[in-house]
CSV table of C-alpha atoms in Angstrom, one decimal:
chain,number,residue,atom,x,y,z
L,902,MET,CA,-16.8,28.0,2.8
L,903,THR,CA,-16.4,24.5,4.4
L,904,LYS,CA,-15.6,21.8,1.8
L,905,THR,CA,-18.0,18.8,1.7
L,906,THR,CA,-17.7,15.2,0.7
L,907,HIS,CA,-19.7,12.0,1.0
L,908,PHE,CA,-19.8,9.7,3.9
L,909,GLY,CA,-21.8,6.8,2.5
L,910,PHE,CA,-25.0,8.5,1.1
L,911,LYS,CA,-24.7,11.5,3.5
L,912,THR,CA,-23.0,14.8,2.6
L,913,VAL,CA,-20.6,15.9,5.4
L,914,SER,CA,-17.7,18.3,5.8
L,915,GLU,CA,-14.3,16.9,4.9
L,916,THR,CA,-13.2,17.1,8.5
L,917,GLU,CA,-16.3,15.4,9.7
L,918,LYS,CA,-15.7,12.5,7.3
L,919,ALA,CA,-12.2,11.9,8.7
L,920,HIS,CA,-13.7,11.6,12.2
L,921,LYS,CA,-16.6,9.4,11.1
L,922,VAL,CA,-14.3,7.0,9.2
L,923,ALA,CA,-12.0,6.8,12.3
L,924,GLU,CA,-15.1,6.0,14.5
L,925,VAL,CA,-16.1,3.2,12.1
L,926,PHE,CA,-12.8,1.5,12.3
L,927,ASP,CA,-12.3,2.1,16.0
L,928,SER,CA,-15.7,0.3,16.5
L,929,VAL,CA,-15.1,-2.7,14.2
L,930,ALA,CA,-11.4,-3.3,14.7
L,931,ALA,CA,-11.8,-6.2,17.2
L,932,ARG,CA,-14.2,-8.1,15.0
L,933,TYR,CA,-12.8,-6.9,11.6
L,934,ASN,CA,-11.2,-10.2,10.5
L,935,LEU,CA,-14.2,-12.3,11.6
L,936,MET,CA,-16.6,-10.1,9.8
L,937,ASN,CA,-14.5,-10.2,6.6
L,938,ASP,CA,-14.6,-14.0,6.7
L,939,LEU,CA,-18.4,-14.0,7.2
L,940,MET,CA,-19.2,-11.3,4.7
L,941,SER,CA,-17.1,-12.7,1.9
L,942,VAL,CA,-17.4,-16.4,2.8
L,943,GLY,CA,-13.7,-16.4,3.1
L,944,LEU,CA,-13.2,-15.1,-0.5
L,945,HIS,CA,-11.3,-12.0,0.7
L,946,ARG,CA,-8.3,-14.3,1.4
L,947,PHE,CA,-8.1,-15.3,-2.3
L,948,TRP,CA,-8.6,-11.7,-3.5
L,949,LYS,CA,-5.7,-10.6,-1.3
L,950,ARG,CA,-3.4,-13.4,-2.4
L,951,PHE,CA,-4.2,-12.6,-6.0
L,952,ALA,CA,-3.3,-8.9,-5.4
L,953,VAL,CA,0.1,-9.9,-4.0
L,954,GLU,CA,0.8,-12.2,-7.0
L,955,VAL,CA,-0.3,-9.5,-9.5
L,956,SER,CA,1.9,-6.9,-7.9
L,957,GLY,CA,5.0,-8.6,-9.2
L,958,ALA,CA,6.8,-8.5,-5.8
L,959,LYS,CA,9.9,-10.6,-5.6
L,960,PRO,CA,12.6,-11.4,-3.0
L,961,GLY,CA,14.5,-8.3,-1.8
L,962,ASP,CA,11.7,-5.8,-2.7
L,963,GLN,CA,10.6,-2.9,-0.6
L,964,ILE,CA,6.8,-2.8,-0.1
L,965,LEU,CA,4.4,-0.2,1.3
L,966,ASP,CA,1.1,-1.6,2.5
L,967,ILE,CA,-1.3,1.4,2.8
L,968,ALA,CA,-4.4,1.1,5.0
L,969,GLY,CA,-2.9,-2.3,5.9
L,970,GLY,CA,-5.0,-2.6,9.0
L,971,THR,CA,-4.9,-6.2,10.4
L,972,ALA,CA,-1.9,-7.0,8.1
L,973,ASP,CA,-3.4,-9.6,5.8
L,974,LEU,CA,-1.5,-8.2,2.8
L,975,THR,CA,1.6,-7.4,4.9
L,976,ALA,CA,1.8,-11.1,6.0
L,977,LEU,CA,1.6,-12.3,2.4
L,978,PHE,CA,4.1,-9.7,1.1
L,979,THR,CA,6.5,-10.6,3.9
L,980,GLU,CA,6.5,-14.2,2.6
L,981,GLN,CA,7.0,-13.0,-1.0
L,982,VAL,CA,10.0,-10.6,-0.4
L,983,GLY,CA,11.8,-12.9,2.1
L,984,GLU,CA,14.5,-11.9,4.5
L,985,THR,CA,16.2,-9.6,2.1
L,986,GLY,CA,13.1,-7.5,1.5
L,987,GLN,CA,11.0,-5.3,3.7
L,988,VAL,CA,7.3,-4.5,4.1
L,989,TRP,CA,6.0,-1.3,5.8
L,990,LEU,CA,2.6,-1.7,7.4
L,991,THR,CA,0.7,1.6,7.6
L,992,ASP,CA,-2.7,2.7,8.5
L,993,ILE,CA,-4.4,6.0,9.6
L,994,ASN,CA,-6.3,4.2,12.3
L,995,ASN,CA,-4.4,3.2,15.5
L,996,ALA,CA,-6.8,0.5,16.6
L,997,MET,CA,-6.4,-1.4,13.3
L,998,LEU,CA,-2.7,-0.8,13.1
L,999,THR,CA,-2.2,-2.2,16.6
L,1000,ILE,CA,-4.0,-5.4,15.7
L,1001,GLY,CA,-1.9,-5.8,12.5
L,1002,ARG,CA,1.4,-5.1,14.4
L,1003,ASP,CA,0.6,-7.5,17.2
L,1004,ARG,CA,-0.4,-10.2,14.7
L,1005,MET,CA,2.9,-10.0,13.0
L,1006,LEU,CA,4.8,-10.0,16.3
L,1007,ASN,CA,2.8,-13.0,17.4
L,1008,GLU,CA,4.0,-14.8,14.2
L,1009,GLY,CA,7.6,-13.9,15.1
L,1010,VAL,CA,8.0,-11.2,12.5
L,1011,ALA,CA,9.1,-7.7,13.4
L,1012,ILE,CA,8.1,-5.2,10.7
L,1013,PRO,CA,8.3,-1.4,10.4
L,1014,VAL,CA,5.0,0.2,11.3
L,1015,ALA,CA,3.8,3.8,10.7
L,1016,GLN,CA,0.5,5.4,11.6
L,1017,CYS,CA,0.0,7.9,8.8
L,1018,ASP,CA,-2.5,9.5,6.3
L,1019,ALA,CA,-2.2,8.2,2.8
L,1020,GLU,CA,-2.7,11.7,1.5
L,1021,LYS,CA,0.6,12.7,3.3
L,1022,LEU,CA,2.9,9.8,3.2
L,1023,PRO,CA,6.1,10.2,5.4
L,1024,PHE,CA,8.4,8.6,2.9
L,1025,PRO,CA,10.9,9.9,0.4
L,1026,ASP,CA,10.4,10.0,-3.3
L,1027,ASN,CA,11.2,6.8,-5.3
L,1028,PHE,CA,11.5,4.6,-2.1
L,1029,PHE,CA,9.3,1.5,-2.7
L,1030,ASP,CA,9.3,-1.2,-5.4
L,1031,HIS,CA,5.6,-1.8,-4.9
L,1032,VAL,CA,2.7,-0.1,-3.1
L,1033,SER,CA,-0.6,-1.8,-2.2
L,1034,VAL,CA,-3.9,-0.6,-0.8
L,1035,ALA,CA,-6.7,-3.1,-0.1
L,1036,PHE,CA,-10.2,-1.9,0.8
L,1037,GLY,CA,-8.9,1.5,2.0
L,1038,LEU,CA,-9.0,3.8,-1.0
L,1039,ARG,CA,-12.8,4.2,-0.9
L,1040,ASN,CA,-12.6,5.7,2.6
L,1041,MET,CA,-10.0,8.4,1.6
L,1042,THR,CA,-11.4,11.9,1.3
L,1043,HIS,CA,-9.2,13.0,-1.6
L,1044,LYS,CA,-8.5,9.8,-3.7
L,1045,GLU,CA,-6.5,11.7,-6.3
L,1046,ILE,CA,-4.1,13.2,-3.7
L,1047,ALA,CA,-3.6,9.8,-2.1
L,1048,LEU,CA,-2.9,8.2,-5.5
L,1049,LYS,CA,-0.4,11.0,-6.3
L,1050,GLU,CA,1.4,10.2,-3.0
L,1051,MET,CA,1.5,6.5,-3.9
L,1052,LEU,CA,3.0,7.5,-7.3
L,1053,ARG,CA,5.6,9.8,-5.6
L,1054,VAL,CA,7.0,7.1,-3.3
L,1055,LEU,CA,7.2,4.4,-6.0
L,1056,ARG,CA,10.5,3.8,-7.8
L,1057,PRO,CA,10.4,4.0,-11.6
L,1058,GLY,CA,9.3,0.6,-12.8
L,1059,GLY,CA,7.3,0.0,-9.6
L,1060,SER,CA,3.7,-1.0,-9.4
L,1061,LEU,CA,0.6,0.0,-7.4
L,1062,VAL,CA,-2.1,-2.5,-6.8
L,1063,VAL,CA,-5.5,-1.3,-5.5
L,1064,LEU,CA,-8.0,-4.0,-4.3
L,1065,GLU,CA,-11.4,-2.5,-3.7
L,1066,PHE,CA,-15.1,-3.2,-3.8
L,1067,SER,CA,-16.4,-2.1,-7.2
L,1068,LYS,CA,-19.4,-2.2,-9.5
L,1069,VAL,CA,-21.0,-5.7,-9.6
L,1070,TRP,CA,-22.0,-7.5,-12.8
L,1071,LYS,CA,-25.5,-6.1,-13.7
L,1072,PRO,CA,-27.5,-9.3,-13.6
L,1073,LEU,CA,-26.2,-9.8,-10.0
L,1074,GLN,CA,-27.2,-6.3,-8.9
L,1075,PRO,CA,-30.6,-7.0,-7.3
L,1076,PHE,CA,-29.2,-9.9,-5.2
L,1077,TYR,CA,-26.1,-7.9,-4.3
L,1078,ASP,CA,-28.2,-4.9,-3.2
L,1079,ALA,CA,-30.4,-7.1,-1.1
L,1080,TYR,CA,-27.4,-8.7,0.6
L,1081,SER,CA,-25.6,-5.4,1.1
L,1082,PHE,CA,-28.4,-3.3,2.5
L,1083,LYS,CA,-30.3,-6.0,4.4
L,1084,MET,CA,-27.9,-8.7,5.4
L,1085,LEU,CA,-24.7,-6.8,6.1
L,1086,PRO,CA,-26.2,-4.4,8.8
L,1087,ILE,CA,-27.8,-7.4,10.5
L,1088,MET,CA,-24.5,-9.3,10.5
L,1089,GLY,CA,-22.8,-6.2,11.8
L,1090,LYS,CA,-25.3,-5.9,14.6
L,1091,LEU,CA,-25.1,-9.5,15.7
L,1092,VAL,CA,-21.3,-10.1,15.3
L,1093,ALA,CA,-19.6,-6.7,15.6
L,1094,LYS,CA,-22.3,-5.1,17.7
L,1095,ASP,CA,-22.3,-2.2,15.2
L,1096,GLU,CA,-25.1,-2.0,12.6
L,1097,GLU,CA,-24.4,1.5,11.4
L,1098,SER,CA,-20.8,0.8,10.4
L,1099,TYR,CA,-21.8,-2.0,8.1
L,1100,ARG,CA,-24.6,0.2,6.6
L,1101,TYR,CA,-21.9,2.7,5.8
L,1102,LEU,CA,-19.9,-0.1,4.2
L,1103,ALA,CA,-22.7,-0.8,1.8
L,1104,GLU,CA,-23.2,2.8,1.0
L,1105,SER,CA,-19.6,3.7,0.6
L,1106,ILE,CA,-19.2,0.9,-2.0
L,1107,ARG,CA,-21.9,2.5,-4.1
L,1108,MET,CA,-20.2,5.9,-3.9
L,1109,HIS,CA,-16.8,4.5,-5.0
L,1110,PRO,CA,-15.7,5.0,-8.6
L,1111,SER,CA,-16.5,2.2,-11.0
L,1112,GLN,CA,-13.8,0.1,-12.6
L,1113,GLU,CA,-13.3,2.4,-15.6
L,1114,GLU,CA,-13.6,5.5,-13.5
L,1115,LEU,CA,-10.8,4.4,-11.2
L,1116,LYS,CA,-8.7,3.4,-14.1
L,1117,GLN,CA,-9.0,6.8,-15.6
L,1118,LEU,CA,-8.3,8.5,-12.2
L,1119,MET,CA,-5.0,6.5,-11.9
L,1120,GLN,CA,-4.1,7.5,-15.4
L,1121,GLN,CA,-4.8,11.1,-14.7
L,1122,VAL,CA,-2.4,11.3,-11.7
L,1123,GLY,CA,0.4,9.7,-13.8
L,1124,PHE,CA,0.2,5.9,-13.6
L,1125,GLU,CA,0.8,4.0,-16.8
L,1126,ARG,CA,-0.3,0.7,-18.3
L,1127,VAL,CA,-3.3,0.8,-15.9
L,1128,GLU,CA,-5.5,-2.3,-16.1
L,1129,PHE,CA,-8.1,-4.0,-13.9
L,1130,PHE,CA,-9.2,-7.5,-13.1
L,1131,ASN,CA,-12.8,-8.1,-12.0
L,1132,LEU,CA,-13.1,-10.7,-9.2
L,1133,THR,CA,-16.3,-12.5,-8.1
L,1134,GLY,CA,-18.5,-10.9,-10.8
L,1135,GLY,CA,-17.2,-7.4,-10.1
L,1136,VAL,CA,-17.9,-7.4,-6.4
L,1137,VAL,CA,-14.2,-6.6,-6.1
L,1138,ALA,CA,-11.8,-5.2,-8.7
L,1139,LEU,CA,-8.0,-5.3,-8.7
L,1140,HIS,CA,-6.4,-2.3,-10.4
L,1141,ARG,CA,-2.7,-2.3,-11.3
L,1142,GLY,CA,-0.6,0.6,-12.6
L,1143,TYR,CA,3.1,1.4,-13.1
L,1144,LYS,CA,5.4,4.3,-12.6
L,1145,PHE,CA,7.8,4.9,-15.5
């Protein structure tokens, strides 16, 4: 029997979801950064900087940026770890990864890059000091498998930071829903020429685990001292866990 999962509010086969997610990012890659600035009114830049600060990354560290896409976190981590450290930029989507790689090269920084699936990371055990995934976990078909892989490649004492859309503060829910389901698709149509991808974004956020549910999932796969920080009224949450 074919295994199914969700793609936004739709039920699809697991294979179909992978193809559909790929189509979304192939479609929006060229306008991805512009849309992020418009959708979050620039706040995504502060969320990402907070994630890097909370990670505990320091000069000389080895960092893995999963679903790193256009390299926002990679660029910040590169500053943090300095010349003695190293940041790997990875993404499953070639269009996004190419934009991130070219951006770093244009800034005069050559970094290692790998196109790979977070559920099958091509790195040895205990290899990285810190792992990050920003706005990518909710698109993964088997989140628990991906989290186990992140745990595997972390060194003992290392941290994982997960920055992701989450469950908004209840009094804000009606306004957030109106914005998500009405404004986002319109912005996607006008700016990225893709209404459906931004409708999927709104739906995928609702299907993602809540703050407490994601905390429990991280604990179940083996992360310790897991905690989360609500940002912008819970629109986004930053989860942090350690490997000991």
